[in-house]
Amino acid sequence: MKTVSNPAVGTAHGKIILMGEHSVVYGEPAIAVPFPSVSVVATLTEKSGSITIESDYFTGELDQAPHSLDNLKAAVQVTCEALGQFASGFHMHIQSTIPPERGMGSSAAVAAAVIRSLYAHFHRDLDREQLLRLVNVSETIAHGNPSGLDAWMTSGEIPVYFQKEKPFEPLPLQMNAYLVVADTGQKGQTKDTVRDVSRLEQLYSEEARRIIRRLGALAEQAKVAIQEKNPVQLGECMKKAHSQLMTLTVSNAHLDRLVAAALYAGALGAKLTGGGRGGCMIALAADRMAAEKIAAALEHAGAEQTWIHSLGGD
Ligand code: PMV
């Protein structure tokens, strides 16, 4: 009798921070959404000998993989330990459409897909709690101290409202609108921008704190707009958040150009998303036609890639 699935497949998707980046570090609320337009598929097949992988970044023995794949190594290691299996005897094909280092959760999504493929291979049940625990352990080994948000968003289907040290609150988002996401083509600079906001906060604590509280209040208003299914109000919150983020120095000329292009093309709102000074920006569109016009304007203004994501009203 066969006791393993061969091949076995695991998947996960991207995430987007809708509101509250940076201010969330200081205890203010934030909202993130799953972003299934980009995803990872891990396909595991049995073979003899050491583990081999095939991906866009590296093909060969897992042991020889570069540091950029530390998350994958860590995910395999912690999962085999949890399953009580030797880390050998398979080939793993990783296919990802999530651009790395853009704040879309690429690393956590790779880990989640790999973990799911290993559990599927050994026919073992994997509940959400165990998946989140394993993704967070592998993210900690690979990168340090994850907030847990990327693990949650890349493996779940429902947006969340969250605050530091509080449990994630599901925030169902279903409105008649579209999110247009654009990649600047530049790596996000989360580490630098978080450090610079902290310096601003130390040097100009009153002013910086005011901006941070304002960003928190905008995330709160965005939550109400989502609950009331009001895209116009949500768009207003996004516009205002972008100008506060500019004041915090976490935007750059490219992001500002894309935000301006989206608004000029009719977006209800637009802002950077994630750490900033690169990475991605988002815009809100009233309908699909508007979303297509905005996406075209963003590409014309220099976006490397754009995606249109329905917020579920159609
Ligand atoms: O760039 P991302 O998606 O990893 O998001 C960073 C979000 C920040 O609020 C800037 C930092 C943080 O740890 O919350």
CSV table of C-alpha atoms and ligand atoms in Angstrom, one decimal:
chain,number,residue,atom,x,y,z
A,1,MET,CA,0.0,0.0,0.0
A,2,LYS,CA,1.3,3.4,-0.9
A,3,THR,CA,1.7,5.7,2.2
A,4,VAL,CA,2.9,8.9,0.5
A,5,SER,CA,1.5,11.2,-2.2
A,6,ASN,CA,3.8,11.5,-5.1
A,7,PRO,CA,3.9,14.1,-6.4
A,8,ALA,CA,2.5,16.3,-3.6
A,9,VAL,CA,1.6,19.9,-4.0
A,10,GLY,CA,1.5,22.9,-1.6
A,11,THR,CA,0.4,26.4,-2.4
A,12,ALA,CA,0.3,29.9,-0.8
A,13,HIS,CA,-0.2,33.5,-2.0
A,14,GLY,CA,1.0,37.0,-1.6
A,15,LYS,CA,-0.2,39.7,0.8
A,16,ILE,CA,-0.7,43.5,0.7
A,17,ILE,CA,-0.8,46.0,3.6
A,18,LEU,CA,-3.8,48.1,2.8
A,19,MET,CA,-3.3,50.7,5.7
A,20,GLY,CA,-1.2,51.3,8.7
A,21,GLU,CA,2.4,50.3,7.7
A,22,HIS,CA,5.0,52.0,9.9
A,23,SER,CA,2.5,53.3,12.4
A,24,VAL,CA,1.7,49.7,13.3
A,25,VAL,CA,5.3,49.5,14.7
A,26,TYR,CA,4.2,52.1,17.3
A,27,GLY,CA,1.1,50.2,18.4
A,28,GLU,CA,-1.4,51.8,15.9
A,29,PRO,CA,-3.8,49.5,14.0
A,30,ALA,CA,-3.2,48.3,10.5
A,31,ILE,CA,-5.1,46.3,7.8
A,32,ALA,CA,-3.7,43.7,5.5
A,33,VAL,CA,-5.3,41.7,2.7
A,34,PRO,CA,-4.4,38.4,1.0
A,35,PHE,CA,-3.3,38.9,-2.5
A,36,PRO,CA,-4.0,35.7,-4.5
A,37,SER,CA,-3.0,37.3,-7.9
A,38,VAL,CA,0.5,36.3,-7.0
A,39,SER,CA,1.3,32.8,-5.6
A,40,VAL,CA,3.8,30.0,-4.9
A,41,VAL,CA,3.4,26.4,-5.9
A,42,ALA,CA,5.7,23.8,-4.3
A,43,THR,CA,5.7,20.4,-6.0
A,44,LEU,CA,7.5,17.5,-4.3
A,45,THR,CA,8.4,14.3,-6.0
A,46,GLU,CA,10.2,11.3,-4.5
A,47,LYS,CA,13.7,10.4,-5.5
A,48,SER,CA,16.6,8.7,-3.9
A,49,GLY,CA,19.5,10.6,-2.2
A,50,SER,CA,19.7,14.2,-0.9
A,51,ILE,CA,17.1,16.9,-1.4
A,52,THR,CA,17.3,18.7,-4.7
A,53,ILE,CA,15.4,21.8,-5.7
A,54,GLU,CA,14.5,23.6,-8.9
A,55,SER,CA,13.5,27.3,-8.8
A,56,ASP,CA,14.0,30.6,-10.6
A,57,TYR,CA,16.9,31.4,-8.3
A,58,PHE,CA,18.7,28.1,-8.0
A,59,THR,CA,18.7,24.6,-9.2
A,60,GLY,CA,20.7,21.9,-7.5
A,61,GLU,CA,21.2,20.3,-4.0
A,62,LEU,CA,19.3,22.2,-1.2
A,63,ASP,CA,22.5,22.1,0.9
A,64,GLN,CA,24.3,24.2,-1.8
A,65,ALA,CA,21.5,26.8,-2.2
A,66,PRO,CA,22.4,30.5,-1.7
A,67,HIS,CA,21.4,32.5,1.4
A,68,SER,CA,18.4,34.0,-0.5
A,69,LEU,CA,16.8,30.5,-0.1
A,70,ASP,CA,17.5,30.2,3.6
A,71,ASN,CA,13.8,30.4,4.2
A,72,LEU,CA,13.2,27.3,2.0
A,73,LYS,CA,16.0,25.4,3.8
A,74,ALA,CA,14.6,26.3,7.2
A,75,ALA,CA,11.1,25.3,6.1
A,76,VAL,CA,12.2,21.9,5.0
A,77,GLN,CA,14.3,21.4,8.1
A,78,VAL,CA,11.6,22.4,10.7
A,79,THR,CA,8.9,20.5,8.9
A,80,CYS,CA,10.9,17.2,8.5
A,81,GLU,CA,11.6,17.5,12.3
A,82,ALA,CA,7.9,18.1,13.1
A,83,LEU,CA,7.0,15.1,10.9
A,84,GLY,CA,9.7,12.9,12.3
A,85,GLN,CA,11.1,12.2,8.8
A,86,PHE,CA,14.6,12.3,7.5
A,87,ALA,CA,15.3,15.4,5.4
A,88,SER,CA,16.2,13.5,2.2
A,89,GLY,CA,14.6,11.5,-0.6
A,90,PHE,CA,12.8,14.1,-2.6
A,91,HIS,CA,13.0,16.8,-5.3
A,92,MET,CA,11.1,20.0,-4.9
A,93,HIS,CA,10.0,22.3,-7.7
A,94,ILE,CA,9.2,25.9,-6.5
A,95,GLN,CA,7.3,28.1,-8.9
A,96,SER,CA,6.6,31.6,-7.7
A,97,THR,CA,4.9,34.6,-9.2
A,98,ILE,CA,5.5,36.7,-6.1
A,99,PRO,CA,8.2,39.2,-6.7
A,100,PRO,CA,10.8,39.0,-3.9
A,101,GLU,CA,11.6,41.9,-1.5
A,102,ARG,CA,8.5,43.9,-2.5
A,103,GLY,CA,6.6,43.5,0.8
A,104,MET,CA,4.3,40.9,-0.7
A,105,GLY,CA,5.3,38.2,1.7
A,106,SER,CA,7.3,36.1,-0.8
A,107,SER,CA,9.5,34.4,1.9
A,108,ALA,CA,6.6,33.4,4.1
A,109,ALA,CA,4.6,32.2,1.1
A,110,VAL,CA,7.5,29.9,0.0
A,111,ALA,CA,7.7,28.5,3.5
A,112,ALA,CA,3.9,27.9,3.7
A,113,ALA,CA,3.8,26.2,0.3
A,114,VAL,CA,6.8,24.0,1.1
A,115,ILE,CA,5.4,23.0,4.5
A,116,ARG,CA,2.0,22.2,2.9
A,117,SER,CA,3.6,20.0,0.2
A,118,LEU,CA,5.6,18.0,2.8
A,119,TYR,CA,2.5,17.4,5.0
A,120,ALA,CA,0.6,16.4,1.8
A,121,HIS,CA,3.4,14.1,0.8
A,122,PHE,CA,3.3,12.2,4.1
A,123,HIS,CA,-0.5,12.2,4.2
A,124,ARG,CA,-0.5,14.1,7.5
A,125,ASP,CA,-3.1,16.6,8.6
A,126,LEU,CA,-1.9,20.1,9.0
A,127,ASP,CA,-4.1,22.5,10.9
A,128,ARG,CA,-3.7,26.3,10.6
A,129,GLU,CA,-2.1,26.7,14.0
A,130,GLN,CA,0.7,24.2,13.2
A,131,LEU,CA,1.2,25.8,9.8
A,132,LEU,CA,1.6,29.3,11.3
A,133,ARG,CA,3.9,27.9,13.9
A,134,LEU,CA,6.2,26.2,11.4
A,135,VAL,CA,6.2,29.2,9.0
A,136,ASN,CA,7.1,31.5,11.9
A,137,VAL,CA,9.9,29.2,13.1
A,138,SER,CA,11.4,29.0,9.6
A,139,GLU,CA,11.1,32.8,9.1
A,140,THR,CA,12.8,33.3,12.5
A,141,ILE,CA,15.7,31.0,11.4
A,142,ALA,CA,16.0,32.7,8.0
A,143,HIS,CA,15.4,36.4,8.9
A,144,GLY,CA,15.1,37.1,12.6
A,145,ASN,CA,12.0,38.3,14.2
A,146,PRO,CA,8.8,38.1,12.1
A,147,SER,CA,5.6,39.7,13.3
A,148,GLY,CA,3.6,36.7,12.2
A,149,LEU,CA,1.6,38.8,9.7
A,150,ASP,CA,3.1,37.4,6.6
A,151,ALA,CA,2.6,33.8,7.7
A,152,TRP,CA,-1.0,34.6,8.5
A,153,MET,CA,-1.8,36.5,5.3
A,154,THR,CA,0.0,34.2,2.8
A,155,SER,CA,-1.8,31.1,4.0
A,156,GLY,CA,-5.3,32.6,4.8
A,157,GLU,CA,-8.2,34.0,2.7
A,158,ILE,CA,-9.6,36.8,4.9
A,159,PRO,CA,-8.2,40.3,5.4
A,160,VAL,CA,-7.2,41.2,9.0
A,161,TYR,CA,-7.2,44.2,11.2
A,162,PHE,CA,-4.3,44.0,13.6
A,163,GLN,CA,-2.4,45.8,16.3
A,164,LYS,CA,0.9,44.8,18.0
A,165,GLU,CA,0.6,42.2,20.7
A,166,LYS,CA,-3.1,41.6,20.0
A,167,PRO,CA,-4.7,38.7,18.1
A,168,PHE,CA,-5.4,39.3,14.4
A,169,GLU,CA,-9.1,40.2,13.9
A,170,PRO,CA,-10.7,38.9,10.7
A,171,LEU,CA,-12.0,41.9,8.6
A,172,PRO,CA,-14.2,40.5,5.8
A,173,LEU,CA,-13.8,42.8,2.8
A,174,GLN,CA,-16.3,42.7,0.1
A,175,MET,CA,-17.0,45.8,-1.9
A,176,ASN,CA,-17.8,46.9,-5.3
A,177,ALA,CA,-14.3,48.1,-6.2
A,178,TYR,CA,-10.9,46.9,-7.5
A,179,LEU,CA,-7.4,47.1,-6.1
A,180,VAL,CA,-4.7,47.9,-8.6
A,181,VAL,CA,-1.3,46.9,-7.4
A,182,ALA,CA,1.9,48.1,-9.1
A,183,ASP,CA,5.5,47.0,-8.6
A,184,THR,CA,8.0,49.8,-8.8
A,185,GLY,CA,10.6,47.3,-9.9
A,186,GLN,CA,12.8,48.5,-7.0
A,187,LYS,CA,13.4,46.4,-3.9
A,188,GLY,CA,11.5,47.6,-0.8
A,189,GLN,CA,13.7,49.1,1.9
A,190,THR,CA,11.8,48.1,5.0
A,191,LYS,CA,14.8,47.8,7.3
A,192,ASP,CA,16.1,51.3,6.4
A,193,THR,CA,12.7,53.0,6.5
A,194,VAL,CA,11.7,51.5,9.9
A,195,ARG,CA,15.1,52.6,11.3
A,196,ASP,CA,14.6,56.2,9.8
A,197,VAL,CA,11.1,56.5,11.2
A,198,SER,CA,12.5,55.5,14.6
A,199,ARG,CA,15.2,58.2,14.3
A,200,LEU,CA,12.5,60.8,13.4
A,201,GLU,CA,10.5,59.6,16.4
A,202,GLN,CA,13.4,60.1,18.7
A,203,LEU,CA,14.4,63.5,17.2
A,204,TYR,CA,11.0,65.1,16.7
A,205,SER,CA,8.9,63.0,19.0
A,206,GLU,CA,5.9,65.3,19.1
A,207,GLU,CA,5.6,65.9,15.4
A,208,ALA,CA,6.4,62.3,14.5
A,209,ARG,CA,4.0,60.9,17.1
A,210,ARG,CA,1.3,63.2,15.6
A,211,ILE,CA,1.8,61.7,12.1
A,212,ILE,CA,1.9,58.2,13.5
A,213,ARG,CA,-1.4,58.7,15.4
A,214,ARG,CA,-2.9,60.2,12.3
A,215,LEU,CA,-2.0,57.1,10.3
A,216,GLY,CA,-3.6,55.0,13.0
A,217,ALA,CA,-6.8,57.0,12.9
A,218,LEU,CA,-6.8,56.7,9.1
A,219,ALA,CA,-6.5,52.9,9.4
A,220,GLU,CA,-9.4,53.0,11.9
A,221,GLN,CA,-11.5,55.1,9.4
A,222,ALA,CA,-10.6,52.6,6.6
A,223,LYS,CA,-11.9,49.8,8.8
A,224,VAL,CA,-15.3,51.6,9.0
A,225,ALA,CA,-15.3,52.2,5.3
A,226,ILE,CA,-14.7,48.5,4.7
A,227,GLN,CA,-17.5,47.5,7.1
A,228,GLU,CA,-19.8,50.1,5.4
A,229,LYS,CA,-18.7,48.9,1.9
A,230,ASN,CA,-17.8,52.5,1.0
A,231,PRO,CA,-14.9,52.6,-1.6
A,232,VAL,CA,-15.0,56.4,-1.9
A,233,GLN,CA,-14.3,56.7,1.8
A,234,LEU,CA,-11.6,54.0,1.7
A,235,GLY,CA,-9.9,55.8,-1.2
A,236,GLU,CA,-9.9,59.1,0.8
A,237,CYS,CA,-8.2,57.3,3.7
A,238,MET,CA,-5.5,55.9,1.3
A,239,LYS,CA,-4.8,59.3,-0.2
A,240,LYS,CA,-4.4,60.9,3.2
A,241,ALA,CA,-2.2,58.0,4.4
A,242,HIS,CA,0.2,58.4,1.5
A,243,SER,CA,0.8,62.1,2.3
A,244,GLN,CA,1.5,61.2,5.9
A,245,LEU,CA,3.9,58.5,4.8
A,246,MET,CA,5.6,61.0,2.6
A,247,THR,CA,6.1,63.3,5.6
A,248,LEU,CA,7.6,60.3,7.4
A,249,THR,CA,10.2,60.1,4.5
A,250,VAL,CA,9.3,56.5,3.6
A,251,SER,CA,8.2,57.2,0.1
A,252,ASN,CA,10.4,58.1,-2.9
A,253,ALA,CA,10.1,59.8,-6.2
A,254,HIS,CA,9.1,56.7,-8.1
A,255,LEU,CA,6.3,55.8,-5.7
A,256,ASP,CA,5.1,59.4,-5.6
A,257,ARG,CA,5.0,59.5,-9.4
A,258,LEU,CA,3.0,56.2,-9.5
A,259,VAL,CA,0.5,57.5,-6.9
A,260,ALA,CA,0.1,60.8,-8.8
A,261,ALA,CA,-0.4,58.8,-12.1
A,262,ALA,CA,-3.1,56.6,-10.5
A,263,LEU,CA,-5.0,59.5,-9.1
A,264,TYR,CA,-4.8,61.4,-12.4
A,265,ALA,CA,-6.2,58.3,-14.1
A,266,GLY,CA,-9.2,58.4,-11.8
A,267,ALA,CA,-8.3,56.3,-8.8
A,268,LEU,CA,-10.4,56.8,-5.7
A,269,GLY,CA,-7.2,56.7,-3.7
A,270,ALA,CA,-3.6,55.5,-3.9
A,271,LYS,CA,-0.7,55.0,-1.6
A,272,LEU,CA,2.6,53.1,-1.1
A,273,THR,CA,2.2,49.7,0.6
A,274,GLY,CA,4.7,48.0,2.9
A,275,GLY,CA,8.1,49.4,4.0
A,276,GLY,CA,8.4,51.9,1.2
A,277,ARG,CA,11.3,53.6,-0.9
A,278,GLY,CA,10.6,50.9,-3.4
A,279,GLY,CA,8.4,47.8,-3.4
A,280,CYS,CA,4.8,48.3,-4.4
A,281,MET,CA,2.0,50.9,-4.4
A,282,ILE,CA,-1.8,50.3,-4.5
A,283,ALA,CA,-4.7,52.2,-6.0
A,284,LEU,CA,-8.4,51.8,-5.6
A,285,ALA,CA,-10.7,51.8,-8.6
A,286,ALA,CA,-14.5,52.1,-8.7
A,287,ASP,CA,-14.9,49.4,-11.4
A,288,ARG,CA,-13.0,47.1,-13.8
A,289,MET,CA,-12.8,49.7,-16.6
A,290,ALA,CA,-11.4,52.3,-14.3
A,291,ALA,CA,-8.9,49.6,-12.9
A,292,GLU,CA,-7.7,48.9,-16.4
A,293,LYS,CA,-7.2,52.5,-17.2
A,294,ILE,CA,-5.3,53.0,-13.9
A,295,ALA,CA,-3.1,50.0,-14.6
A,296,ALA,CA,-2.3,51.3,-18.0
A,297,ALA,CA,-1.4,54.7,-16.6
A,298,LEU,CA,0.8,53.1,-14.0
A,299,GLU,CA,2.7,51.1,-16.6
A,300,HIS,CA,3.1,54.2,-18.7
A,301,ALA,CA,4.5,56.0,-15.6
A,302,GLY,CA,7.1,53.3,-15.1
A,303,ALA,CA,5.6,50.5,-13.1
A,304,GLU,CA,7.3,47.2,-13.8
A,305,GLN,CA,4.2,45.1,-13.4
A,306,THR,CA,0.6,45.7,-12.4
A,307,TRP,CA,-2.2,43.4,-11.1
A,308,ILE,CA,-6.0,44.0,-10.9
A,309,HIS,CA,-7.7,42.4,-7.9
A,310,SER,CA,-11.4,42.4,-7.4
A,311,LEU,CA,-12.5,43.2,-3.9
A,312,GLY,CA,-15.4,40.9,-4.3
A,313,GLY,CA,-18.4,43.0,-5.2
A,314,ASP,CA,-18.9,41.4,-8.6
B,1,PMV,O1,7.5,45.7,3.6
B,1,PMV,P1,6.6,44.7,4.4
B,1,PMV,O2,5.4,44.2,3.8
B,1,PMV,O3,7.4,43.7,5.1
B,1,PMV,O4,5.9,45.6,5.6
B,1,PMV,C1,6.6,46.4,6.5
B,1,PMV,C2,5.6,47.0,7.4
B,1,PMV,C3,6.2,47.9,8.4
B,1,PMV,O5,5.1,48.5,9.2
B,1,PMV,C4,6.9,49.1,7.7
B,1,PMV,C5,7.2,47.3,9.3
B,1,PMV,C6,6.6,46.3,10.3
B,1,PMV,O6,7.4,45.5,10.9
B,1,PMV,O7,5.4,46.3,10.6
